[in-house]
mmCIF file of C-alpha atoms and ligand atoms in Angstrom:
data_model
loop_
_atom_site.group_PDB
_atom_site.id
_atom_site.type_symbol
_atom_site.label_atom_id
_atom_site.label_comp_id
_atom_site.label_asym_id
_atom_site.label_seq_id
_atom_site.Cartn_x
_atom_site.Cartn_y
_atom_site.Cartn_z
ATOM 1 C CA UNK A 1 21.488 -15.421 5.542
ATOM 2 C CA UNK A 2 19.008 -14.554 8.273
ATOM 3 C CA UNK A 3 18.515 -11.020 9.160
ATOM 4 C CA UNK A 4 20.303 -9.584 12.090
ATOM 5 C CA UNK A 5 17.374 -7.930 13.720
ATOM 6 C CA UNK A 6 19.394 -5.776 16.476
ATOM 7 C CA UNK A 7 21.603 -4.399 13.569
ATOM 8 C CA UNK A 8 18.448 -3.484 11.514
ATOM 9 C CA UNK A 9 16.830 -1.909 14.466
ATOM 10 C CA UNK A 10 19.967 0.257 14.888
ATOM 11 C CA UNK A 11 18.982 1.663 11.365
ATOM 12 C CA UNK A 12 15.886 3.107 12.711
ATOM 13 C CA UNK A 13 16.415 6.063 15.204
ATOM 14 C CA UNK A 14 12.838 6.133 16.371
ATOM 15 C CA UNK A 15 12.819 2.531 17.662
ATOM 16 C CA UNK A 16 15.388 3.559 20.321
ATOM 17 C CA UNK A 17 13.031 5.604 22.343
ATOM 18 C CA UNK A 18 10.864 4.565 25.343
ATOM 19 C CA UNK A 19 7.373 5.556 25.759
ATOM 20 C CA UNK A 20 5.951 6.218 29.233
ATOM 21 C CA UNK A 21 9.269 4.849 30.389
ATOM 22 C CA UNK A 22 8.884 1.505 28.512
ATOM 23 C CA UNK A 23 10.583 0.464 25.359
ATOM 24 C CA UNK A 24 8.433 1.191 22.354
ATOM 25 C CA UNK A 25 6.611 -1.639 20.640
ATOM 26 C CA UNK A 26 5.590 -0.450 17.260
ATOM 27 C CA UNK A 27 2.856 -2.577 15.999
ATOM 28 C CA UNK A 28 1.064 0.133 13.841
ATOM 29 C CA UNK A 29 3.122 -0.490 10.656
ATOM 30 C CA UNK A 30 0.034 -1.140 8.561
ATOM 31 C CA UNK A 31 -0.674 2.628 8.986
ATOM 32 C CA UNK A 32 2.770 3.683 8.400
ATOM 33 C CA UNK A 33 6.255 2.399 8.791
ATOM 34 C CA UNK A 34 9.329 3.957 10.475
ATOM 35 C CA UNK A 35 12.178 5.592 8.290
ATOM 36 C CA UNK A 36 15.691 4.007 8.369
ATOM 37 C CA UNK A 37 18.687 6.460 8.802
ATOM 38 C CA UNK A 38 19.510 6.319 5.213
ATOM 39 C CA UNK A 39 16.137 7.590 4.116
ATOM 40 C CA UNK A 40 16.174 10.472 6.688
ATOM 41 C CA UNK A 41 19.688 11.341 5.620
ATOM 42 C CA UNK A 42 18.789 11.319 1.836
ATOM 43 C CA UNK A 43 15.822 13.581 2.425
ATOM 44 C CA UNK A 44 17.713 16.150 4.553
ATOM 45 C CA UNK A 45 20.698 15.950 2.356
ATOM 46 C CA UNK A 46 18.459 16.904 -0.734
ATOM 47 C CA UNK A 47 17.048 19.881 1.314
ATOM 48 C CA UNK A 48 20.552 21.074 2.351
ATOM 49 C CA UNK A 49 22.367 20.572 -0.707
ATOM 50 C CA UNK A 50 20.263 20.238 -3.905
ATOM 51 C CA UNK A 51 16.965 22.023 -3.305
ATOM 52 C CA UNK A 52 15.926 22.962 -6.726
ATOM 53 C CA UNK A 53 12.875 22.266 -8.867
ATOM 54 C CA UNK A 54 13.238 19.443 -11.310
ATOM 55 C CA UNK A 55 12.963 19.233 -14.997
ATOM 56 C CA UNK A 56 12.789 22.971 -15.571
ATOM 57 C CA UNK A 57 16.204 24.480 -14.657
ATOM 58 C CA UNK A 58 19.359 24.252 -16.732
ATOM 59 C CA UNK A 59 21.466 25.018 -13.654
ATOM 60 C CA UNK A 60 23.630 22.705 -11.616
ATOM 61 C CA UNK A 61 21.254 22.079 -8.709
ATOM 62 C CA UNK A 62 18.177 21.576 -10.867
ATOM 63 C CA UNK A 63 20.190 19.026 -12.865
ATOM 64 C CA UNK A 64 21.415 17.113 -9.830
ATOM 65 C CA UNK A 65 17.874 16.927 -8.391
ATOM 66 C CA UNK A 66 16.449 15.898 -11.679
ATOM 67 C CA UNK A 67 19.097 13.183 -12.112
ATOM 68 C CA UNK A 68 18.371 11.917 -8.476
ATOM 69 C CA UNK A 69 14.551 12.007 -9.237
ATOM 70 C CA UNK A 70 14.975 9.960 -12.398
ATOM 71 C CA UNK A 71 17.359 7.502 -10.640
ATOM 72 C CA UNK A 72 14.568 6.992 -8.007
ATOM 73 C CA UNK A 73 12.167 6.048 -10.839
ATOM 74 C CA UNK A 74 14.629 3.518 -12.072
ATOM 75 C CA UNK A 75 14.858 2.105 -8.591
ATOM 76 C CA UNK A 76 11.004 1.729 -8.412
ATOM 77 C CA UNK A 77 11.038 0.140 -11.888
ATOM 78 C CA UNK A 78 13.641 -2.371 -10.933
ATOM 79 C CA UNK A 79 11.830 -3.094 -7.532
ATOM 80 C CA UNK A 80 8.566 -4.039 -9.151
ATOM 81 C CA UNK A 81 10.116 -5.337 -12.346
ATOM 82 C CA UNK A 82 8.322 -2.880 -14.718
ATOM 83 C CA UNK A 83 9.392 -3.039 -18.386
ATOM 84 C CA UNK A 84 10.184 0.694 -18.558
ATOM 85 C CA UNK A 85 10.531 3.800 -16.432
ATOM 86 C CA UNK A 86 7.834 5.355 -18.724
ATOM 87 C CA UNK A 87 5.365 3.134 -16.788
ATOM 88 C CA UNK A 88 6.399 4.627 -13.377
ATOM 89 C CA UNK A 89 4.365 7.583 -12.313
ATOM 90 C CA UNK A 90 5.097 9.308 -9.116
ATOM 91 C CA UNK A 91 1.975 10.333 -7.205
ATOM 92 C CA UNK A 92 1.001 11.586 -3.680
ATOM 93 C CA UNK A 93 0.403 7.903 -2.581
ATOM 94 C CA UNK A 94 -1.829 4.917 -3.123
ATOM 95 C CA UNK A 95 -4.971 7.167 -2.684
ATOM 96 C CA UNK A 96 -3.621 9.687 -5.284
ATOM 97 C CA UNK A 97 -2.717 6.805 -7.784
ATOM 98 C CA UNK A 98 -6.188 5.163 -7.462
ATOM 99 C CA UNK A 99 -8.129 8.443 -7.930
ATOM 100 C CA UNK A 100 -5.982 9.166 -10.939
ATOM 101 C CA UNK A 101 -6.861 5.831 -12.712
ATOM 102 C CA UNK A 102 -10.391 6.011 -11.566
ATOM 103 C CA UNK A 103 -10.857 9.428 -13.032
ATOM 104 C CA UNK A 104 -8.897 9.017 -16.215
ATOM 105 C CA UNK A 105 -10.182 5.413 -17.021
ATOM 106 C CA UNK A 106 -13.741 6.600 -16.294
ATOM 107 C CA UNK A 107 -13.321 9.463 -18.624
ATOM 108 C CA UNK A 108 -12.172 7.402 -21.506
ATOM 109 C CA UNK A 109 -13.801 3.989 -21.196
ATOM 110 C CA UNK A 110 -16.879 3.982 -18.912
ATOM 111 C CA UNK A 111 -20.471 4.694 -20.257
ATOM 112 C CA UNK A 112 -23.735 4.631 -18.594
ATOM 113 C CA UNK A 113 -24.801 1.108 -17.521
ATOM 114 C CA UNK A 114 -21.179 -0.257 -17.397
ATOM 115 C CA UNK A 115 -19.903 -2.102 -14.409
ATOM 116 C CA UNK A 116 -16.819 -1.786 -12.117
ATOM 117 C CA UNK A 117 -15.769 -4.722 -10.198
ATOM 118 C CA UNK A 118 -14.010 -4.460 -6.644
ATOM 119 C CA UNK A 119 -13.980 -6.770 -3.646
ATOM 120 C CA UNK A 120 -15.592 -6.717 -0.148
ATOM 121 C CA UNK A 121 -12.218 -6.277 1.565
ATOM 122 C CA UNK A 122 -11.021 -3.061 -0.246
ATOM 123 C CA UNK A 123 -9.567 -0.185 1.723
ATOM 124 C CA UNK A 124 -11.765 2.940 1.262
ATOM 125 C CA UNK A 125 -9.018 4.267 -1.021
ATOM 126 C CA UNK A 126 -9.847 1.413 -3.481
ATOM 127 C CA UNK A 127 -13.726 1.781 -3.150
ATOM 128 C CA UNK A 128 -14.675 5.434 -2.934
ATOM 129 C CA UNK A 129 -12.976 6.666 -5.970
ATOM 130 C CA UNK A 130 -14.741 3.914 -8.017
ATOM 131 C CA UNK A 131 -18.059 4.776 -6.380
ATOM 132 C CA UNK A 132 -17.434 8.409 -7.326
ATOM 133 C CA UNK A 133 -16.634 7.352 -10.837
ATOM 134 C CA UNK A 134 -19.675 5.315 -11.014
ATOM 135 C CA UNK A 135 -21.912 8.243 -9.789
ATOM 136 C CA UNK A 136 -20.313 10.604 -12.443
ATOM 137 C CA UNK A 137 -20.577 7.983 -15.214
ATOM 138 C CA UNK A 138 -23.932 6.284 -14.185
ATOM 139 C CA UNK A 139 -22.252 3.058 -13.915
ATOM 140 C CA UNK A 140 -22.580 0.245 -11.414
ATOM 141 C CA UNK A 141 -20.269 -0.834 -8.638
ATOM 142 C CA UNK A 142 -20.166 -4.700 -8.218
ATOM 143 C CA UNK A 143 -18.509 -6.533 -5.263
ATOM 144 C CA UNK A 144 -16.768 -9.911 -5.050
ATOM 145 C CA UNK A 145 -17.616 -11.281 -1.725
ATOM 146 C CA UNK A 146 -15.396 -12.757 0.852
ATOM 147 C CA UNK A 147 -16.011 -15.678 3.238
ATOM 148 C CA UNK A 148 -15.549 -15.706 7.178
ATOM 149 C CA UNK A 149 -12.016 -16.511 6.919
ATOM 150 C CA UNK A 150 -11.363 -13.364 4.861
ATOM 151 C CA UNK A 151 -10.816 -15.048 1.615
ATOM 152 C CA UNK A 152 -12.252 -13.922 -1.635
ATOM 153 C CA UNK A 153 -15.111 -16.144 -3.050
ATOM 154 C CA UNK A 154 -13.603 -16.526 -6.510
ATOM 155 C CA UNK A 155 -16.294 -18.851 -7.632
ATOM 156 C CA UNK A 156 -18.526 -15.793 -7.861
ATOM 157 C CA UNK A 157 -16.278 -14.235 -10.455
ATOM 158 C CA UNK A 158 -18.006 -16.078 -13.349
ATOM 159 C CA UNK A 159 -21.343 -14.510 -12.377
ATOM 160 C CA UNK A 160 -20.015 -11.218 -11.510
ATOM 161 C CA UNK A 161 -18.002 -10.438 -14.750
ATOM 162 C CA UNK A 162 -20.376 -9.582 -17.546
ATOM 163 C CA UNK A 163 -19.865 -7.992 -20.893
ATOM 164 C CA UNK A 164 -20.392 -4.691 -19.303
ATOM 165 C CA UNK A 165 -17.553 -4.992 -16.830
ATOM 166 C CA UNK A 166 -14.842 -2.334 -17.630
ATOM 167 C CA UNK A 167 -12.247 -2.728 -14.853
ATOM 168 C CA UNK A 168 -11.513 -4.881 -11.726
ATOM 169 C CA UNK A 169 -9.760 -3.372 -8.708
ATOM 170 C CA UNK A 170 -8.398 -5.722 -6.037
ATOM 171 C CA UNK A 171 -6.306 -5.219 -3.042
ATOM 172 C CA UNK A 172 -3.057 -7.402 -2.970
ATOM 173 C CA UNK A 173 -2.907 -7.809 0.801
ATOM 174 C CA UNK A 174 -5.727 -6.740 3.018
ATOM 175 C CA UNK A 175 -4.855 -3.932 5.656
ATOM 176 C CA UNK A 176 -7.446 -5.187 8.101
ATOM 177 C CA UNK A 177 -7.458 -8.956 7.657
ATOM 178 C CA UNK A 178 -4.035 -9.797 6.535
ATOM 179 C CA UNK A 179 -5.274 -11.995 3.547
ATOM 180 C CA UNK A 180 -3.010 -12.083 0.534
ATOM 181 C CA UNK A 181 -5.164 -12.390 -2.438
ATOM 182 C CA UNK A 182 -4.438 -14.635 -5.414
ATOM 183 C CA UNK A 183 -4.060 -11.727 -7.713
ATOM 184 C CA UNK A 184 -2.334 -13.586 -10.562
ATOM 185 C CA UNK A 185 -5.148 -15.997 -10.743
ATOM 186 C CA UNK A 186 -7.704 -13.058 -10.731
ATOM 187 C CA UNK A 187 -5.839 -11.182 -13.335
ATOM 188 C CA UNK A 188 -5.652 -14.307 -15.581
ATOM 189 C CA UNK A 189 -9.336 -14.867 -15.393
ATOM 190 C CA UNK A 190 -10.246 -11.171 -16.065
ATOM 191 C CA UNK A 191 -7.809 -10.890 -19.026
ATOM 192 C CA UNK A 192 -9.501 -14.033 -20.448
ATOM 193 C CA UNK A 193 -12.389 -11.709 -21.014
ATOM 194 C CA UNK A 194 -10.384 -8.563 -21.926
ATOM 195 C CA UNK A 195 -10.893 -6.837 -18.453
ATOM 196 C CA UNK A 196 -8.023 -4.852 -17.206
ATOM 197 C CA UNK A 197 -7.034 -5.105 -13.529
ATOM 198 C CA UNK A 198 -5.838 -2.575 -10.902
ATOM 199 C CA UNK A 199 -3.887 -3.986 -7.896
ATOM 200 C CA UNK A 200 -3.536 -1.968 -4.613
ATOM 201 C CA UNK A 201 -0.264 -2.942 -3.394
ATOM 202 C CA UNK A 202 -0.240 -0.563 -0.414
ATOM 203 C CA UNK A 203 0.176 -3.534 2.087
ATOM 204 C CA UNK A 204 2.153 -5.937 0.044
ATOM 205 C CA UNK A 205 5.230 -4.259 -1.243
ATOM 206 C CA UNK A 206 6.724 -4.136 2.146
ATOM 207 C CA UNK A 207 6.208 -7.731 2.826
ATOM 208 C CA UNK A 208 7.086 -9.743 -0.452
ATOM 209 C CA UNK A 209 8.116 -9.832 -4.078
ATOM 210 C CA UNK A 210 6.128 -7.766 -6.462
ATOM 211 C CA UNK A 211 6.718 -8.570 -10.071
ATOM 212 C CA UNK A 212 4.203 -6.632 -12.139
ATOM 213 C CA UNK A 213 5.178 -8.374 -15.390
ATOM 214 C CA UNK A 214 4.879 -11.769 -13.881
ATOM 215 C CA UNK A 215 1.488 -10.809 -12.320
ATOM 216 C CA UNK A 216 0.622 -9.155 -15.615
ATOM 217 C CA UNK A 217 -1.566 -6.393 -13.801
ATOM 218 C CA UNK A 218 -2.420 -3.328 -15.753
ATOM 219 C CA UNK A 219 -2.138 -0.938 -12.769
ATOM 220 C CA UNK A 220 -0.255 -1.359 -9.540
ATOM 221 C CA UNK A 221 -0.261 1.273 -6.854
ATOM 222 C CA UNK A 222 1.549 1.835 -3.573
ATOM 223 C CA UNK A 223 2.639 4.483 -1.002
ATOM 224 C CA UNK A 224 6.176 5.322 -0.032
ATOM 225 C CA UNK A 225 5.348 5.793 3.695
ATOM 226 C CA UNK A 226 4.257 2.279 4.062
ATOM 227 C CA UNK A 227 7.625 0.782 2.623
ATOM 228 C CA UNK A 228 9.872 2.933 5.041
ATOM 229 C CA UNK A 229 9.965 6.041 2.739
ATOM 230 C CA UNK A 230 8.464 9.506 3.254
ATOM 231 C CA UNK A 231 4.911 10.428 3.514
ATOM 232 C CA UNK A 232 3.158 12.241 0.633
ATOM 233 C CA UNK A 233 4.752 10.253 -2.216
ATOM 234 C CA UNK A 234 3.676 7.077 -4.042
ATOM 235 C CA UNK A 235 3.626 5.210 -7.216
ATOM 236 C CA UNK A 236 1.222 4.336 -9.996
ATOM 237 C CA UNK A 237 2.520 1.747 -12.257
ATOM 238 C CA UNK A 238 0.542 1.389 -15.472
ATOM 239 C CA UNK A 239 1.247 -0.609 -18.706
ATOM 240 C CA UNK A 240 2.383 1.716 -21.217
ATOM 241 C CA UNK A 241 -0.450 0.916 -23.610
ATOM 242 C CA UNK A 242 -2.860 2.177 -20.963
ATOM 243 C CA UNK A 243 -0.944 5.295 -20.024
ATOM 244 C CA UNK A 244 -0.542 6.287 -23.665
ATOM 245 C CA UNK A 245 -4.311 5.932 -24.257
ATOM 246 C CA UNK A 246 -5.553 7.525 -20.914
ATOM 247 C CA UNK A 247 -6.194 11.246 -20.633
ATOM 248 C CA UNK A 248 -4.229 13.006 -17.841
ATOM 249 C CA UNK A 249 -5.968 13.390 -14.389
ATOM 250 C CA UNK A 250 -4.530 16.796 -13.638
ATOM 251 C CA UNK A 251 -3.444 19.607 -15.895
ATOM 252 C CA UNK A 252 -0.617 22.015 -15.165
ATOM 253 C CA UNK A 253 3.070 22.542 -15.564
ATOM 254 C CA UNK A 254 5.488 19.800 -16.631
ATOM 255 C CA UNK A 255 2.763 17.571 -18.177
ATOM 256 C CA UNK A 256 2.544 19.706 -21.345
ATOM 257 C CA UNK A 257 4.232 19.849 -24.721
ATOM 258 C CA UNK A 258 2.799 22.812 -26.376
ATOM 259 C CA UNK A 259 0.156 25.175 -24.902
ATOM 260 C CA UNK A 260 -1.772 27.740 -26.741
ATOM 261 C CA UNK A 261 -5.359 29.193 -25.857
ATOM 262 C CA UNK A 262 -6.613 26.976 -28.551
ATOM 263 C CA UNK A 263 -5.379 23.803 -27.074
ATOM 264 C CA UNK A 264 -2.634 21.752 -25.416
ATOM 265 C CA UNK A 265 -0.608 18.717 -26.381
ATOM 266 C CA UNK A 266 0.746 16.667 -23.718
ATOM 267 C CA UNK A 267 4.291 15.644 -22.630
ATOM 268 C CA UNK A 268 5.593 12.072 -23.079
ATOM 269 C CA UNK A 269 5.258 9.301 -20.482
ATOM 270 C CA UNK A 270 5.635 9.389 -17.578
ATOM 271 C CA UNK A 271 5.464 13.144 -17.500
ATOM 272 C CA UNK A 272 2.029 13.415 -18.751
ATOM 273 C CA UNK A 273 0.727 12.246 -15.437
ATOM 274 C CA UNK A 274 2.980 14.302 -13.283
ATOM 275 C CA UNK A 275 1.487 17.833 -13.400
ATOM 276 C CA UNK A 276 2.855 20.639 -11.387
ATOM 277 C CA UNK A 277 5.915 20.584 -8.945
ATOM 278 C CA UNK A 278 6.006 16.910 -7.770
ATOM 279 C CA UNK A 279 7.038 15.738 -4.358
ATOM 280 C CA UNK A 280 10.468 15.032 -5.809
ATOM 281 C CA UNK A 281 12.201 14.771 -2.343
ATOM 282 C CA UNK A 282 9.473 12.075 -1.321
ATOM 283 C CA UNK A 283 10.151 10.216 -4.601
ATOM 284 C CA UNK A 284 13.940 10.290 -4.061
ATOM 285 C CA UNK A 285 13.427 9.237 -0.481
ATOM 286 C CA UNK A 286 11.326 6.324 -1.592
ATOM 287 C CA UNK A 287 14.073 5.282 -4.047
ATOM 288 C CA UNK A 288 16.526 5.071 -1.016
ATOM 289 C CA UNK A 289 14.005 3.163 0.784
ATOM 290 C CA UNK A 290 13.605 0.592 -1.839
ATOM 291 C CA UNK A 291 17.270 0.197 -2.072
ATOM 292 C CA UNK A 292 17.415 -0.257 1.721
ATOM 293 C CA UNK A 293 14.771 -3.079 1.524
ATOM 294 C CA UNK A 294 16.607 -4.810 -1.393
ATOM 295 C CA UNK A 295 19.939 -4.766 0.638
ATOM 296 C CA UNK A 296 18.169 -6.733 3.232
ATOM 297 C CA UNK A 297 16.766 -9.088 0.779
ATOM 298 C CA UNK A 298 12.951 -9.745 0.378
ATOM 299 C CA UNK A 299 13.380 -13.450 0.789
ATOM 300 C CA UNK A 300 15.102 -12.795 4.275
ATOM 301 C CA UNK A 301 12.284 -10.376 5.232
ATOM 302 C CA UNK A 302 9.726 -12.956 4.373
ATOM 303 C CA UNK A 303 11.444 -15.563 6.368
ATOM 304 C CA UNK A 304 11.667 -13.448 9.382
ATOM 305 C CA UNK A 305 8.111 -12.198 9.114
ATOM 306 C CA UNK A 306 6.740 -15.848 8.611
ATOM 307 C CA UNK A 307 8.425 -16.738 11.870
ATOM 308 C CA UNK A 308 6.649 -13.685 13.517
ATOM 309 C CA UNK A 309 3.399 -14.784 11.933
ATOM 310 C CA UNK A 310 3.504 -18.222 13.486
ATOM 311 C CA UNK A 311 4.512 -16.828 16.826
ATOM 312 C CA UNK A 312 1.992 -14.264 16.897
ATOM 313 C CA UNK A 313 -0.858 -16.706 15.671
ATOM 314 C CA UNK A 314 0.147 -19.178 18.489
ATOM 315 C CA UNK A 315 0.032 -16.301 21.174
ATOM 316 C CA UNK A 316 -3.189 -14.832 20.010
ATOM 317 C CA UNK A 317 -4.797 -18.351 19.802
ATOM 318 C CA UNK A 318 -3.652 -19.137 23.267
ATOM 319 C CA UNK A 319 -5.580 -15.963 24.789
ATOM 320 C CA UNK A 320 -8.943 -17.105 26.055
ATOM 321 C CA UNK A 321 -11.698 -14.619 25.031
ATOM 322 C CA UNK A 322 -9.664 -13.319 21.921
ATOM 323 C CA UNK A 323 -11.329 -13.522 18.539
ATOM 324 C CA UNK A 324 -9.252 -13.203 15.522
ATOM 325 C CA UNK A 325 -10.650 -11.841 12.235
ATOM 326 C CA UNK A 326 -8.914 -12.887 9.123
ATOM 327 C CA UNK A 327 -7.822 -16.579 9.012
ATOM 328 C CA UNK A 328 -6.570 -16.726 5.367
ATOM 329 C CA UNK A 329 -4.146 -19.319 4.509
ATOM 330 C CA UNK A 330 -1.887 -16.929 2.726
ATOM 331 C CA UNK A 331 -1.333 -13.840 4.913
ATOM 332 C CA UNK A 332 0.885 -10.873 5.760
ATOM 333 C CA UNK A 333 1.716 -9.978 9.368
ATOM 334 C CA UNK A 334 -1.495 -7.983 10.059
ATOM 335 C CA UNK A 335 -3.702 -9.358 12.804
ATOM 336 C CA UNK A 336 -7.085 -7.926 13.651
ATOM 337 C CA UNK A 337 -8.791 -9.154 16.779
ATOM 338 C CA UNK A 338 -11.314 -8.338 19.606
ATOM 339 C CA UNK A 339 -11.039 -9.031 23.375
ATOM 340 C CA UNK A 340 -14.266 -10.380 24.799
ATOM 341 C CA UNK A 341 -16.442 -7.530 26.292
ATOM 342 C CA UNK A 342 -13.735 -4.975 25.857
ATOM 343 C CA UNK A 343 -13.931 -1.960 23.523
ATOM 344 C CA UNK A 344 -10.999 -1.832 21.098
ATOM 345 C CA UNK A 345 -10.463 1.849 22.040
ATOM 346 C CA UNK A 346 -10.099 1.006 25.707
ATOM 347 C CA UNK A 347 -7.628 -1.749 24.891
ATOM 348 C CA UNK A 348 -5.613 0.546 22.775
ATOM 349 C CA UNK A 349 -5.349 3.186 25.352
ATOM 350 C CA UNK A 350 -4.237 0.671 28.101
ATOM 351 C CA UNK A 351 -1.638 -0.802 25.519
ATOM 352 C CA UNK A 352 -0.394 2.602 24.831
ATOM 353 C CA UNK A 353 0.413 3.105 28.431
ATOM 354 C CA UNK A 354 2.441 -0.127 28.187
ATOM 355 C CA UNK A 355 4.461 1.502 25.383
ATOM 356 C CA UNK A 356 2.636 -0.612 22.782
ATOM 357 C CA UNK A 357 1.428 1.207 19.777
ATOM 358 C CA UNK A 358 -1.524 -0.527 17.922
ATOM 359 C CA UNK A 359 -4.473 0.784 15.697
ATOM 360 C CA UNK A 360 -8.050 0.607 16.761
ATOM 361 C CA UNK A 361 -11.056 1.160 14.797
ATOM 362 C CA UNK A 362 -12.404 0.171 11.236
ATOM 363 C CA UNK A 363 -8.945 0.690 9.486
ATOM 364 C CA UNK A 364 -10.693 2.405 6.497
ATOM 365 C CA UNK A 365 -12.505 -0.953 5.775
ATOM 366 C CA UNK A 366 -16.095 -0.356 7.093
ATOM 367 C CA UNK A 367 -17.552 -2.923 4.702
ATOM 368 C CA UNK A 368 -15.166 -5.538 6.322
ATOM 369 C CA UNK A 369 -16.435 -4.608 9.694
ATOM 370 C CA UNK A 370 -20.124 -4.766 8.381
ATOM 371 C CA UNK A 371 -19.303 -8.333 7.064
ATOM 372 C CA UNK A 372 -18.447 -9.478 10.523
ATOM 373 C CA UNK A 373 -21.135 -7.452 12.351
ATOM 374 C CA UNK A 374 -18.488 -5.526 14.408
ATOM 375 C CA UNK A 375 -17.856 -1.860 14.690
ATOM 376 C CA UNK A 376 -14.007 -2.156 14.713
ATOM 377 C CA UNK A 377 -11.065 -4.235 15.843
ATOM 378 C CA UNK A 378 -7.604 -3.887 17.463
ATOM 379 C CA UNK A 379 -5.013 -4.149 14.804
ATOM 380 C CA UNK A 380 -1.371 -5.263 15.283
ATOM 381 C CA UNK A 381 0.703 -5.081 12.232
ATOM 382 C CA UNK A 382 4.222 -6.097 12.175
ATOM 383 C CA UNK A 383 7.274 -5.683 9.766
ATOM 384 C CA UNK A 384 10.786 -7.011 9.638
ATOM 385 C CA UNK A 385 12.155 -4.746 12.424
ATOM 386 C CA UNK A 386 9.720 -6.355 15.058
ATOM 387 C CA UNK A 387 11.030 -9.146 17.245
ATOM 388 C CA UNK A 388 9.981 -12.396 19.072
ATOM 389 C CA UNK A 389 10.406 -10.633 22.375
ATOM 390 C CA UNK A 390 7.970 -7.824 21.342
ATOM 391 C CA UNK A 391 5.413 -10.607 20.373
ATOM 392 C CA UNK A 392 5.989 -12.061 23.885
ATOM 393 C CA UNK A 393 5.519 -8.662 25.532
ATOM 394 C CA UNK A 394 2.395 -7.901 23.384
ATOM 395 C CA UNK A 395 0.795 -11.122 24.365
ATOM 396 C CA UNK A 396 1.565 -10.390 28.133
ATOM 397 C CA UNK A 397 0.131 -6.824 27.678
ATOM 398 C CA UNK A 398 -2.987 -8.296 26.210
ATOM 399 C CA UNK A 399 -3.678 -10.718 29.070
ATOM 400 C CA UNK A 400 -2.898 -7.762 31.452
ATOM 401 C CA UNK A 401 -5.359 -5.524 29.597
ATOM 402 C CA UNK A 402 -8.249 -8.215 29.863
ATOM 403 C CA UNK A 403 -7.484 -8.596 33.621
ATOM 404 C CA UNK A 404 -7.681 -4.791 34.103
ATOM 405 C CA UNK A 405 -10.760 -4.274 31.992
ATOM 406 C CA UNK A 406 -12.792 -7.420 32.644
HETATM 407 N N1 PLP B 501 -4.939 0.728 0.345
HETATM 408 C C1 PLP B 501 -4.516 -0.007 1.453
HETATM 409 C C2 PLP B 501 -4.728 -1.451 1.357
HETATM 410 C C3 PLP B 501 -4.057 0.607 2.477
HETATM 411 O O1 PLP B 501 -3.751 -0.191 3.625
HETATM 412 C C4 PLP B 501 -4.102 2.002 2.658
HETATM 413 C C5 PLP B 501 -3.639 2.685 3.700
HETATM 414 O O2 PLP B 501 -3.699 2.236 4.870
HETATM 415 C C6 PLP B 501 -4.329 2.729 1.488
HETATM 416 C C7 PLP B 501 -4.826 1.964 0.378
HETATM 417 C C8 PLP B 501 -4.183 4.170 1.467
HETATM 418 O O3 PLP B 501 -2.894 4.555 1.431
HETATM 419 P P1 PLP B 501 -2.471 6.100 1.622
HETATM 420 O O4 PLP B 501 -3.327 6.678 2.662
HETATM 421 O O5 PLP B 501 -0.995 6.052 1.750
HETATM 422 O O6 PLP B 501 -2.862 6.752 0.202
#
């Protein structure tokens, strides 16, 4: 059944407001998404009624909070079809998850002269941690290039993967170009040479099915706040065999089994990777967000977003002087573009005054901007609560912006 967008918008209190007297058009969902009532209520109910540290208390409140936290872990497991909750680590977000793998994997498996493979379209979060690890370990960062449509040049894989390649990290959907990468194919080719793959799903989980077992990725990471959950929380999925073998990234409470001055043994999975007091309210809020998304139906979300993608592409292509960056065949509803002779910041400011929120700049993908020889773009990123009318108003807003600034 098709989504009822007016009903869905009613679930998001923030969307009801006006900005500068105009109805808000929020097209900055790639940066962060808004929260439905159920997530807001879940988090405030936790603070009001359950606030208590998890795992360590025997008392009623701590037990209830622990139960909700572990239920949230099960919701994440089910959402991405992981084999076990032992494979679901709660982190501070995508960035926290990638740093954790880059550190732990680097410590255990990377030697001087080894190679790490990433792609040209990575967010800085899936680039800098690997670069830092390469510096620490005297290893080399190699890059799978993309073409001018914003699609990876996979023919280069055979040359780029060598016997020194230790891990490949790739973004599932690009936050600045909208490209959805053929991760299953990339994983199949890497695995044929025994190379594990980390997939950055920060921009994918909110737009389509993610099945980590079907994909066969070794690690999958995402942030709660980009999938209608709270900020400061996220997920690191790792195959159990890797998580068993890797050393923990951080030490502290909860991740230990026995501690003496002579040495420490670690807790079982997933707790070995959850040192200290975790952001348990964020994790439980994420669980509520995932259940909300599932109640709408991923198929239905995809159908509505595909319609928005077609509309938006037609509208943008119809505006003379607009250049679209990222023309991949398989894409999410993220559009990067420039208006002839107009600085993206100026356009962003004018659009803001029309009540339209977009992002301008490099979107934490400076190498992508370098590829196209530009310093930044305007980015409009849409999710299921956006509407046809908003797309039409946005296109009008762009034309007015061009008239005003040209
Ligand atoms: N990876 C991608 C593709 C992203 O779009 C983002 C955020 O924009 C990140 C990683 C980093 O996410 P976070 O800042 O939530 O850790």
